[in-house]
Every structure is written in C-alpha cells, then in structure tokens.
PDB file of C-alpha atoms in Angstrom:
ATOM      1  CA  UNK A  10       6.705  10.337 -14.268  1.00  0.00           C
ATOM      2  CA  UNK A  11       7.035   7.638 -11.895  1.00  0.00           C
ATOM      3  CA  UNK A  12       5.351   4.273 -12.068  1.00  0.00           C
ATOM      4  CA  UNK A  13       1.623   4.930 -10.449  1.00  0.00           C
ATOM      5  CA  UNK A  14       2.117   8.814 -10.311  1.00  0.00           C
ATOM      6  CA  UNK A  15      -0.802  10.602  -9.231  1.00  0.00           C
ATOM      7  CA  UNK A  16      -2.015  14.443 -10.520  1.00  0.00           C
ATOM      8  CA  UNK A  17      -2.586  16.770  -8.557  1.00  0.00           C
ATOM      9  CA  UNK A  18      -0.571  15.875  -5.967  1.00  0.00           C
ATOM     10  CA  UNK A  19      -2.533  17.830  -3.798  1.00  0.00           C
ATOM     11  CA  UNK A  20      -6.442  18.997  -3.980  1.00  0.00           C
ATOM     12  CA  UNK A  21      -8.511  21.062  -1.597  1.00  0.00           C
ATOM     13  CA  UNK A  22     -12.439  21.325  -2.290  1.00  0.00           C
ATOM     14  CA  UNK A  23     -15.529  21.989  -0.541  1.00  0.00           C
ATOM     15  CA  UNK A  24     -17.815  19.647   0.574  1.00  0.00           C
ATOM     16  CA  UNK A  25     -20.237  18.497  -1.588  1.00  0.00           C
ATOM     17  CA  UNK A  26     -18.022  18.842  -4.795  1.00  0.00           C
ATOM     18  CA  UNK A  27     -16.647  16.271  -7.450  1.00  0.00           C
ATOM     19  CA  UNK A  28     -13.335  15.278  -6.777  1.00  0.00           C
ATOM     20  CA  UNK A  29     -10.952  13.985  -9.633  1.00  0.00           C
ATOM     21  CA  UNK A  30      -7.521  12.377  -8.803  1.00  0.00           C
ATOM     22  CA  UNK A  31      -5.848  11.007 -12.238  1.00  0.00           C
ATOM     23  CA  UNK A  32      -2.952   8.233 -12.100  1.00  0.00           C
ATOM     24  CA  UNK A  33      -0.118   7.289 -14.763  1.00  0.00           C
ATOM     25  CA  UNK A  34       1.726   4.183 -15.198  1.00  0.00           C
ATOM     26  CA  UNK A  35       4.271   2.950 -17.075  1.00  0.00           C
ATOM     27  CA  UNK A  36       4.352  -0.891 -17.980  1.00  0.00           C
ATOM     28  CA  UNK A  37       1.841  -3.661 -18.614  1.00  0.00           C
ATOM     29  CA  UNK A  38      -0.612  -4.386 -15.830  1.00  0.00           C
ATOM     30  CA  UNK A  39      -2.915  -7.133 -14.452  1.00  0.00           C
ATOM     31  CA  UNK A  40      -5.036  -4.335 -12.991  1.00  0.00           C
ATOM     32  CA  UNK A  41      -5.240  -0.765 -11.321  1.00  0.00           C
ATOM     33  CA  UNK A  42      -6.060  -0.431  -7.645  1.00  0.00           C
ATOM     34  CA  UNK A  43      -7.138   2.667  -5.763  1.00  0.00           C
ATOM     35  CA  UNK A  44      -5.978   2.972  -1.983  1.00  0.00           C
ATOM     36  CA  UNK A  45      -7.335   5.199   0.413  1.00  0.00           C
ATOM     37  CA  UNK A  46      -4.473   6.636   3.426  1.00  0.00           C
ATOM     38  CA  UNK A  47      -5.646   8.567   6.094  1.00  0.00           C
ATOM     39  CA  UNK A  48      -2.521  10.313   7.970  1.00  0.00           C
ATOM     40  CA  UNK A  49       0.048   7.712   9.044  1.00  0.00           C
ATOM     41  CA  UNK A  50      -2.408   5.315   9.321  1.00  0.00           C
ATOM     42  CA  UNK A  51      -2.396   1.825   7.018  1.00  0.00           C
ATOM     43  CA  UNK A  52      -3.968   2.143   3.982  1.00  0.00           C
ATOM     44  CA  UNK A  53      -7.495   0.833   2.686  1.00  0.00           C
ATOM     45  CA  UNK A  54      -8.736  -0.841  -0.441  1.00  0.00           C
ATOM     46  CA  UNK A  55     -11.256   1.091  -2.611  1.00  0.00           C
ATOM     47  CA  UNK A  56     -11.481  -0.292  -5.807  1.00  0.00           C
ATOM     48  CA  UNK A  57      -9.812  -2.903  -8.157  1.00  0.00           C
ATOM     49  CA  UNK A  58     -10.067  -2.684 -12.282  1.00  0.00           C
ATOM     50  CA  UNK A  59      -8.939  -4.991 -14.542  1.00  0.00           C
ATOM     51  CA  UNK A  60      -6.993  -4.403 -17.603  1.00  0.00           C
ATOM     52  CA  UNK A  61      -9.795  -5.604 -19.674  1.00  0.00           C
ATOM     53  CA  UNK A  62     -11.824  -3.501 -17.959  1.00  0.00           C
ATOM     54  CA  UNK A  63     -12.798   0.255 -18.640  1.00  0.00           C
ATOM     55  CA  UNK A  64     -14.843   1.929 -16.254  1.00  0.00           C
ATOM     56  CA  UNK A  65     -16.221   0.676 -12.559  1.00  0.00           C
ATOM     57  CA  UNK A  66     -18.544   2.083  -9.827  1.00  0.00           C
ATOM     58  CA  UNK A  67     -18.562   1.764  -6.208  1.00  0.00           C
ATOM     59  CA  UNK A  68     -20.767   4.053  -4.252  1.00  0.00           C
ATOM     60  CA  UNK A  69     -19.769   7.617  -4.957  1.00  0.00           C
ATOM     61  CA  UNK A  70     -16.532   5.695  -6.254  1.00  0.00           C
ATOM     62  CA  UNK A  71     -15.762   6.049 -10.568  1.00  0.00           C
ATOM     63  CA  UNK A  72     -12.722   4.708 -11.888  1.00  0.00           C
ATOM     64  CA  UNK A  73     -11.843   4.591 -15.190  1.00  0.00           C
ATOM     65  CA  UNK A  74      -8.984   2.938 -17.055  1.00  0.00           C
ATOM     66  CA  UNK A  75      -7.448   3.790 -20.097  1.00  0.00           C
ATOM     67  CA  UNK A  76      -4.417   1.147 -20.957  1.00  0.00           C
ATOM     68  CA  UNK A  77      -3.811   3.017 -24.313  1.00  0.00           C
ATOM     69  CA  UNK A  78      -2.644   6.274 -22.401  1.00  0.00           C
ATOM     70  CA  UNK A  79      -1.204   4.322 -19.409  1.00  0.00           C
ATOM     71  CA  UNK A  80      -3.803   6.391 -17.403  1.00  0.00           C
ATOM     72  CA  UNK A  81      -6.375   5.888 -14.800  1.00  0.00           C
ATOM     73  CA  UNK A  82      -8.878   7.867 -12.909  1.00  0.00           C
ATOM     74  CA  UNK A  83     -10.892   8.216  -9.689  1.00  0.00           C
ATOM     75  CA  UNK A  84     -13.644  10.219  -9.285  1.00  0.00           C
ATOM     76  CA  UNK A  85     -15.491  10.783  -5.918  1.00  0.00           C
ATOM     77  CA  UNK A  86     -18.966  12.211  -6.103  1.00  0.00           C
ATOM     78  CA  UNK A  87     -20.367  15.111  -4.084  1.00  0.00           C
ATOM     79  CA  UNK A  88     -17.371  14.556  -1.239  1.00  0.00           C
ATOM     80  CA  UNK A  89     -17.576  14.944   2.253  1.00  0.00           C
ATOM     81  CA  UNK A  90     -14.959  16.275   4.949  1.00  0.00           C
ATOM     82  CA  UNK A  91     -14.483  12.522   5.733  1.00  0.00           C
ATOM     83  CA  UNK A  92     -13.167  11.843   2.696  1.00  0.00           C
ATOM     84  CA  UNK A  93     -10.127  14.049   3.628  1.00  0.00           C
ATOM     85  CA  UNK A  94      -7.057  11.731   2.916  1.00  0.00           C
ATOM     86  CA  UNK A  95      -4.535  10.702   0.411  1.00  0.00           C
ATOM     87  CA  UNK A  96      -5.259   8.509  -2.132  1.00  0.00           C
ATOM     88  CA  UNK A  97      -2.904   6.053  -3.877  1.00  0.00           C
ATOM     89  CA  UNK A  98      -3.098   4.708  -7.165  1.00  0.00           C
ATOM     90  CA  UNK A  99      -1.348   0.837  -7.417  1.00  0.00           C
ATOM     91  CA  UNK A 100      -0.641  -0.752 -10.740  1.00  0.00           C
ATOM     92  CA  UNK A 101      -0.360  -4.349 -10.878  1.00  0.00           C
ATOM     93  CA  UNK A 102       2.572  -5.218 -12.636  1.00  0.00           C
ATOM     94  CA  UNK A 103       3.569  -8.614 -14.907  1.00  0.00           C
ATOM     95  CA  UNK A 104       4.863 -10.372 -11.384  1.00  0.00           C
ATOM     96  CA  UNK A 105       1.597  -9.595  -9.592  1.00  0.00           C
ATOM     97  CA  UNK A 106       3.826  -6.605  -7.760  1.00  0.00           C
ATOM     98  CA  UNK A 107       2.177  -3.559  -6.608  1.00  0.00           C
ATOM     99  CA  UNK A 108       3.804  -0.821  -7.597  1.00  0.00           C
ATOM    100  CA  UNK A 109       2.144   2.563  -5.821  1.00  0.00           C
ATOM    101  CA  UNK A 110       2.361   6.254  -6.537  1.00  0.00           C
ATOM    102  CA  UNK A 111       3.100   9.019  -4.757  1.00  0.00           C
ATOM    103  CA  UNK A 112      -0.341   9.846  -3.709  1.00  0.00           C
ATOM    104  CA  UNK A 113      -2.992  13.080  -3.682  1.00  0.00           C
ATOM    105  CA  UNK A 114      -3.771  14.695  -0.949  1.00  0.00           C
ATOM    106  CA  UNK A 115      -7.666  15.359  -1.176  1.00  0.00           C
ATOM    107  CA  UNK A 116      -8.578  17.641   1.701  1.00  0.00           C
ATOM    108  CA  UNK A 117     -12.678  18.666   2.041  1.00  0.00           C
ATOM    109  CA  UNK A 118     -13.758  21.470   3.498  1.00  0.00           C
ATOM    110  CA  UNK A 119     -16.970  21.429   5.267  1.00  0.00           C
TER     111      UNK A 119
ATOM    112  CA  UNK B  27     -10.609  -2.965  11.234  1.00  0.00           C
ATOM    113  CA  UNK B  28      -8.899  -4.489   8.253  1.00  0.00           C
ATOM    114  CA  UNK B  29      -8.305  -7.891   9.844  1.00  0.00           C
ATOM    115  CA  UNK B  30      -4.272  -6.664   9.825  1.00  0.00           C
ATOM    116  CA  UNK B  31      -3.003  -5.925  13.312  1.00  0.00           C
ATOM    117  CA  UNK B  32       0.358  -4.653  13.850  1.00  0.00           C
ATOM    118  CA  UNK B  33       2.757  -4.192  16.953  1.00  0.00           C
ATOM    119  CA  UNK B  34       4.372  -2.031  18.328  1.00  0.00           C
ATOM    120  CA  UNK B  35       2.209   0.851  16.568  1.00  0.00           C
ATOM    121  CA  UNK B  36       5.268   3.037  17.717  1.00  0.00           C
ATOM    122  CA  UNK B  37       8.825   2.263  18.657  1.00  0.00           C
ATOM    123  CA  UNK B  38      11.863   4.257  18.820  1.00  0.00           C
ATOM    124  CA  UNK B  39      15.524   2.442  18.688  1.00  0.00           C
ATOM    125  CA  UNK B  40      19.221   3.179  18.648  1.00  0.00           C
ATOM    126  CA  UNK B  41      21.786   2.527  15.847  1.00  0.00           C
ATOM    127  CA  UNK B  42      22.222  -0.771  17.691  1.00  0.00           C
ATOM    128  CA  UNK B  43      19.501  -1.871  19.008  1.00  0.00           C
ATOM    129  CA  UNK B  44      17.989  -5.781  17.760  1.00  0.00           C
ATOM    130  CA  UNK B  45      14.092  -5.192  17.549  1.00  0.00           C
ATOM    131  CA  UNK B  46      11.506  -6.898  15.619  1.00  0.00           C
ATOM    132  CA  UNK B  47       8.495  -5.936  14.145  1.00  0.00           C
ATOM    133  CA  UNK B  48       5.169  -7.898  13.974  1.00  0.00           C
ATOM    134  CA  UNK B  49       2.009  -8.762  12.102  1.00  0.00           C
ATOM    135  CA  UNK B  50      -0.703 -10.895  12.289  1.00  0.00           C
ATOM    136  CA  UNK B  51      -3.762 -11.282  10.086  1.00  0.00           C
ATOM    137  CA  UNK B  52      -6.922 -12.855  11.324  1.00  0.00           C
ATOM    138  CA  UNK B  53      -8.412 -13.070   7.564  1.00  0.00           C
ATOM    139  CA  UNK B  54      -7.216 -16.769   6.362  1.00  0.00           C
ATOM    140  CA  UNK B  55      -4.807 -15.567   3.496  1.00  0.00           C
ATOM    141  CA  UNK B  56      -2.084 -17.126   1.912  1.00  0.00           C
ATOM    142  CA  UNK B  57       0.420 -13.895   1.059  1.00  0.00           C
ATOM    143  CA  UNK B  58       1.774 -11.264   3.455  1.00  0.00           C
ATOM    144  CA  UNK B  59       4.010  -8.252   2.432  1.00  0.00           C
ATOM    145  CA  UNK B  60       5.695  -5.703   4.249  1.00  0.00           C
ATOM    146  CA  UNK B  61       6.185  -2.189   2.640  1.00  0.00           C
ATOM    147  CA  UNK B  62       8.399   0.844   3.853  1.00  0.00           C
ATOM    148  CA  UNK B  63       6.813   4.827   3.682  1.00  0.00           C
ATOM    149  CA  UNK B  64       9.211   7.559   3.863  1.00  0.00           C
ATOM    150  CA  UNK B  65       8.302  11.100   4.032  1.00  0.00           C
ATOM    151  CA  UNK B  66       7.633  12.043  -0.203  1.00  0.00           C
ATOM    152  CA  UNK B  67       8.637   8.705  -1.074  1.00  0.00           C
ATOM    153  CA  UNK B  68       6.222   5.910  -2.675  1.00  0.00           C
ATOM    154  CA  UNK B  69       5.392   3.451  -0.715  1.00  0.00           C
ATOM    155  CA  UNK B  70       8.299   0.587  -1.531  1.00  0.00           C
ATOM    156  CA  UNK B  71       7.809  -3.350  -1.438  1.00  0.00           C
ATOM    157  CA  UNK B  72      10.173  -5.022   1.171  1.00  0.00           C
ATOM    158  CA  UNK B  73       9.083  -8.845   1.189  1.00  0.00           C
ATOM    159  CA  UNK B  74       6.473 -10.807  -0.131  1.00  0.00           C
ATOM    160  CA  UNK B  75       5.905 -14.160   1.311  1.00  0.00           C
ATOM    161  CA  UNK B  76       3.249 -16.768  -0.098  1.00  0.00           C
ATOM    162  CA  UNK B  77       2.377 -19.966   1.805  1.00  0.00           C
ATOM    163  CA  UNK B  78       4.940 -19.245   4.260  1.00  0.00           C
ATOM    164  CA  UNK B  79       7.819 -19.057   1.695  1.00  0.00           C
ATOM    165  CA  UNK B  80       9.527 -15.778   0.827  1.00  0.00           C
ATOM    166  CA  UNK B  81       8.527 -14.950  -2.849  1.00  0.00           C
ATOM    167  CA  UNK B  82      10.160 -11.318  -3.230  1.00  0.00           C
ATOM    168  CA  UNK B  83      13.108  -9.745  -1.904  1.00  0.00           C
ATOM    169  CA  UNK B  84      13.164  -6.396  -3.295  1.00  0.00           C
ATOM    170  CA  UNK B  85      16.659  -5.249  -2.900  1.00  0.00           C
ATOM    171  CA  UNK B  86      16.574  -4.664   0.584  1.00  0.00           C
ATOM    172  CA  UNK B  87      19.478  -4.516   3.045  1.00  0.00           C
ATOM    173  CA  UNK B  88      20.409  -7.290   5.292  1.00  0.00           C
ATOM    174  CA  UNK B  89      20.202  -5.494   8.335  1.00  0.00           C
ATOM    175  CA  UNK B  90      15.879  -6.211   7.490  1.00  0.00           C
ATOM    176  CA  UNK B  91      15.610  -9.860   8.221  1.00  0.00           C
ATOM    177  CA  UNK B  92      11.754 -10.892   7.782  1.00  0.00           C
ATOM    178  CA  UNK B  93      10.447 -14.567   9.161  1.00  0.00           C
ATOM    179  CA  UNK B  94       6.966 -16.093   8.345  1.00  0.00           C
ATOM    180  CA  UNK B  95       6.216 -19.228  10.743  1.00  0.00           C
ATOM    181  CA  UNK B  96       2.916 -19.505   9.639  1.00  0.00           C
ATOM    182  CA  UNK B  97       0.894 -18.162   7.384  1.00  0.00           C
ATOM    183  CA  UNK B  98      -1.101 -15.879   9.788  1.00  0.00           C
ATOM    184  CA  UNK B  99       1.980 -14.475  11.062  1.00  0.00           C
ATOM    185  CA  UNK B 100       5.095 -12.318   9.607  1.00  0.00           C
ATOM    186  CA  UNK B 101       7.928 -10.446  11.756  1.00  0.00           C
ATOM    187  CA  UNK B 102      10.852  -8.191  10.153  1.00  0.00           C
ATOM    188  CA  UNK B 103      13.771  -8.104  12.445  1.00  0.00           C
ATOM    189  CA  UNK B 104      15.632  -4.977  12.813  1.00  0.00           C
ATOM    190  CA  UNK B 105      19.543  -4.904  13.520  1.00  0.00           C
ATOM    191  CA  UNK B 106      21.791  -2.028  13.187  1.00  0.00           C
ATOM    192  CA  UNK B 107      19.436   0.230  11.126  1.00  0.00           C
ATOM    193  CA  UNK B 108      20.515   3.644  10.190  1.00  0.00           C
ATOM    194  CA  UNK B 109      18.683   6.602  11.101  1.00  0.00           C
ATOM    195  CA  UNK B 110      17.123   7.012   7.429  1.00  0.00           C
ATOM    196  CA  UNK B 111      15.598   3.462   8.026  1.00  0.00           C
ATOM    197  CA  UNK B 112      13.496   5.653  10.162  1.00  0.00           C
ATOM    198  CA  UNK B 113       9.684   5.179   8.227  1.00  0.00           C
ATOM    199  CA  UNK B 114       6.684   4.165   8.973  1.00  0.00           C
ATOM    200  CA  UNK B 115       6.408   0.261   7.990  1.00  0.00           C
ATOM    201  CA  UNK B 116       3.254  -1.163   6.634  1.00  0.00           C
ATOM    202  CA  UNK B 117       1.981  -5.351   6.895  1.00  0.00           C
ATOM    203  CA  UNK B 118      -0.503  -6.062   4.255  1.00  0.00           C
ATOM    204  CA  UNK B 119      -2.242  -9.739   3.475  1.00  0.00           C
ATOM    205  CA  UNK B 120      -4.049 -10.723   0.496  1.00  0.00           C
ATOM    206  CA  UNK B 121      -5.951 -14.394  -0.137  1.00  0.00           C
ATOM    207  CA  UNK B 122      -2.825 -15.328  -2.947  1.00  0.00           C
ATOM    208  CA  UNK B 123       0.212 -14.183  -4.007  1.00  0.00           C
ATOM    209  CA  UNK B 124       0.193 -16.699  -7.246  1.00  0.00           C
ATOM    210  CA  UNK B 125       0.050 -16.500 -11.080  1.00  0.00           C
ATOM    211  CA  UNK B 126      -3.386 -15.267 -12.625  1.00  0.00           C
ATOM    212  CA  UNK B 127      -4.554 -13.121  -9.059  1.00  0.00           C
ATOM    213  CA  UNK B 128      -5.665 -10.226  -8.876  1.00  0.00           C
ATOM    214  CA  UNK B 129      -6.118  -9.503  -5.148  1.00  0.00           C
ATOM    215  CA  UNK B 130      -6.468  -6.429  -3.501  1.00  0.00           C
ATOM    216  CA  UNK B 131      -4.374  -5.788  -0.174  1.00  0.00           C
ATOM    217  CA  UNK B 132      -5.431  -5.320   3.173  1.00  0.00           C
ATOM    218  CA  UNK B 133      -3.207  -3.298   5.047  1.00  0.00           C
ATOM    219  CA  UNK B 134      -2.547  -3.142   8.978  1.00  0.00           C
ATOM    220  CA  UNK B 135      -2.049   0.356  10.687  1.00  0.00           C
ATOM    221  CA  UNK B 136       1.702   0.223  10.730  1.00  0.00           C
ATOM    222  CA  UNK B 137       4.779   1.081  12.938  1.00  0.00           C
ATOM    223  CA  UNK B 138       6.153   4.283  13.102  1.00  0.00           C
ATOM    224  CA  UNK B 139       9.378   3.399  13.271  1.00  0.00           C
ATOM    225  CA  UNK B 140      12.415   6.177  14.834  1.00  0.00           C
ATOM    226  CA  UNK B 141      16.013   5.515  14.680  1.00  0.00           C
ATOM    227  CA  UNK B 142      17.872   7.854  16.578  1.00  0.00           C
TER     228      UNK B 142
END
C-alpha cells in the first residue's frame, strides 16, 4: 500500500449512520492529519494527531492513531448528506512533508 | 473561506503557451506549497517555500517555475507543459514550514488546469 492509503476507497451510507474511513502509512511520522475534499474543490483541515498521541475528538470527528500498526482512523458520527466528500488521510513525515493518500469517497444518502 | 485565494480558478492553454498561476493568502503565514491532483493519483508536493525561500523541490520538471516575492504571495509559471500536466493545482499556507511544527494546511480552491 501506498504511503497514506485510505480503505475503503469508496463508502456509501445513509444519513444518520457511523462512518469509518481507516488510513495506512508507511514511515515515521510527526503526526496524522485528516483532510476533507469536496469535488474539485481545495481541500479542508479536520483534524491533526500527534504521534504521541492516541485518540482525539472534534465534534462528530474520532480519530485514532495506532503507530505500532502504521494505522489511523476517522470516524464520523451519525453523518449527514453534507458530509458527502472525499476524505484524505496526510502523514507527516521526518522532513515535516505531507505525504497524502488516495482518498475515500464517503457519499450520504439522505 | 480558508484565507487561500487562487486565480485563475480555470484556465485552458496550448502546448506553448507561457501562463502563470497565482496564490495569495491573507492569513500571516510563513510557508506556502503548491501540490498537483491528477485523476486517481495522490495528491503530489510540487514546492514548498518558507520565509520566501524555496525549501522543497520535489522532482519536478523545469517547465514548472514557482516564484515567492513575499511571503503572502506564490506564482508557478507554466511553459511548454504537456497535455498530462493537465490537473487540477492546489496553493496551501501553513504558519511554519520549520523543524519541530506540526501545522496543519490551509488549502485554496485550486486551478483546473487543461492543456490541450
């Protein structure tokens, strides 16, 4: 898998459901950043974890990092059709690079 | 709004055509980037300058020619581009670039960028 890869890369669910997006990496990082893209627009900042850190909450926003398995996750709570985009995963690598994955797209149905 | 504004939002150019691309970001940071997105692809790191000085040059061919007069500013100047240079391309600021940060990004809407 490629550095930041996200799983599923696409997820369709109905409004008001749990949506799970889960990201791998492959080297060290500084920290793990979530991105929000909706289409071919720039993309927006959702959440930042550190590598010491393990789990972080933003609104209907979990992530959780796990630097053992390389892995991260992002949860969004009882969803909403406006939370149709893609999402991005960006690890932070040794030279404070982003490096981003491929991206889910989360569509909601109403 | 992100504080990232970026012009033009569309633009369509020939083989050889000499266009340039701009930014601006109205948020008092030190870094700007510019990133590439291609249909499937990831989204790739061009440039990174910090304090007005180009940082990162991540492989990228010469025919991309970025220029930072200031630090609220940052252009990429296009010449001879080939038509799979043909992306939508992405300006993004954050408050450093430097050692020991951990900043996030803020991103301006792009350029959908065409070469025919």
């Amino acid at each position: 898998s490629q550095q930041g890869e996200e799983d599923p890369q696409a997820l369709s669910i109905q409004e008001g459901e749990n949506a799970t997006m889960n990201c791998s990496y492959k080297t060290s990082i500084n920290n793990l950043q979530w991105y929000r893209q909706n289409s071919g627009r720039g993309l927006v900042h959702l959440i930042l974890i550190r590598s010491n850190e393990r789990e972080k909450h933003s609104g209907r926003l979990r992530v959780t990092l796990d630097t053992s398995k390389k892995s991260s996750s992002l949860l969004i709570t009882a969803s909403r059709a406006a939370d149709t985009a893609s999402y991005f995963c960006a690890s932070m690598d040794s030279s404070y690079k982003l490096i981003f994955g491929s991206g889910t797209r989360l569509l909601v149905r109403p | 709004e992100t504080g990232v504004t970026q012009t033009p939002r569309h633009l369509v150019m020939g083989m050889t055509n000499k266009k340039s691309l701009k930014c601006e970001q109205h948020l008092g940071h030190n870094a700007m980037y510019w990133y590439k997105q291609s249909a499937k692809k990831p989204l790739e790191l061009m440039f990174v300058y910090s304090l007005e000085e180009r940082v990162e040059n991540n492989s990228v061919p010469s025919r991309f020619s970025p220029e930072c007069p200031n630090s609220s500013h940052l252009f990429l100047h296009l010449h001879t581009l080939q038509p799979e240079d043909s992306a939508l391309y992405l300006c993004a600021s954050s408050q450093d670039h430097l050692a020991g940060s951990s900043y996030e990004q803020y991103f301006g809407p792009g350029t959908r960028l065409t070469v025919t």
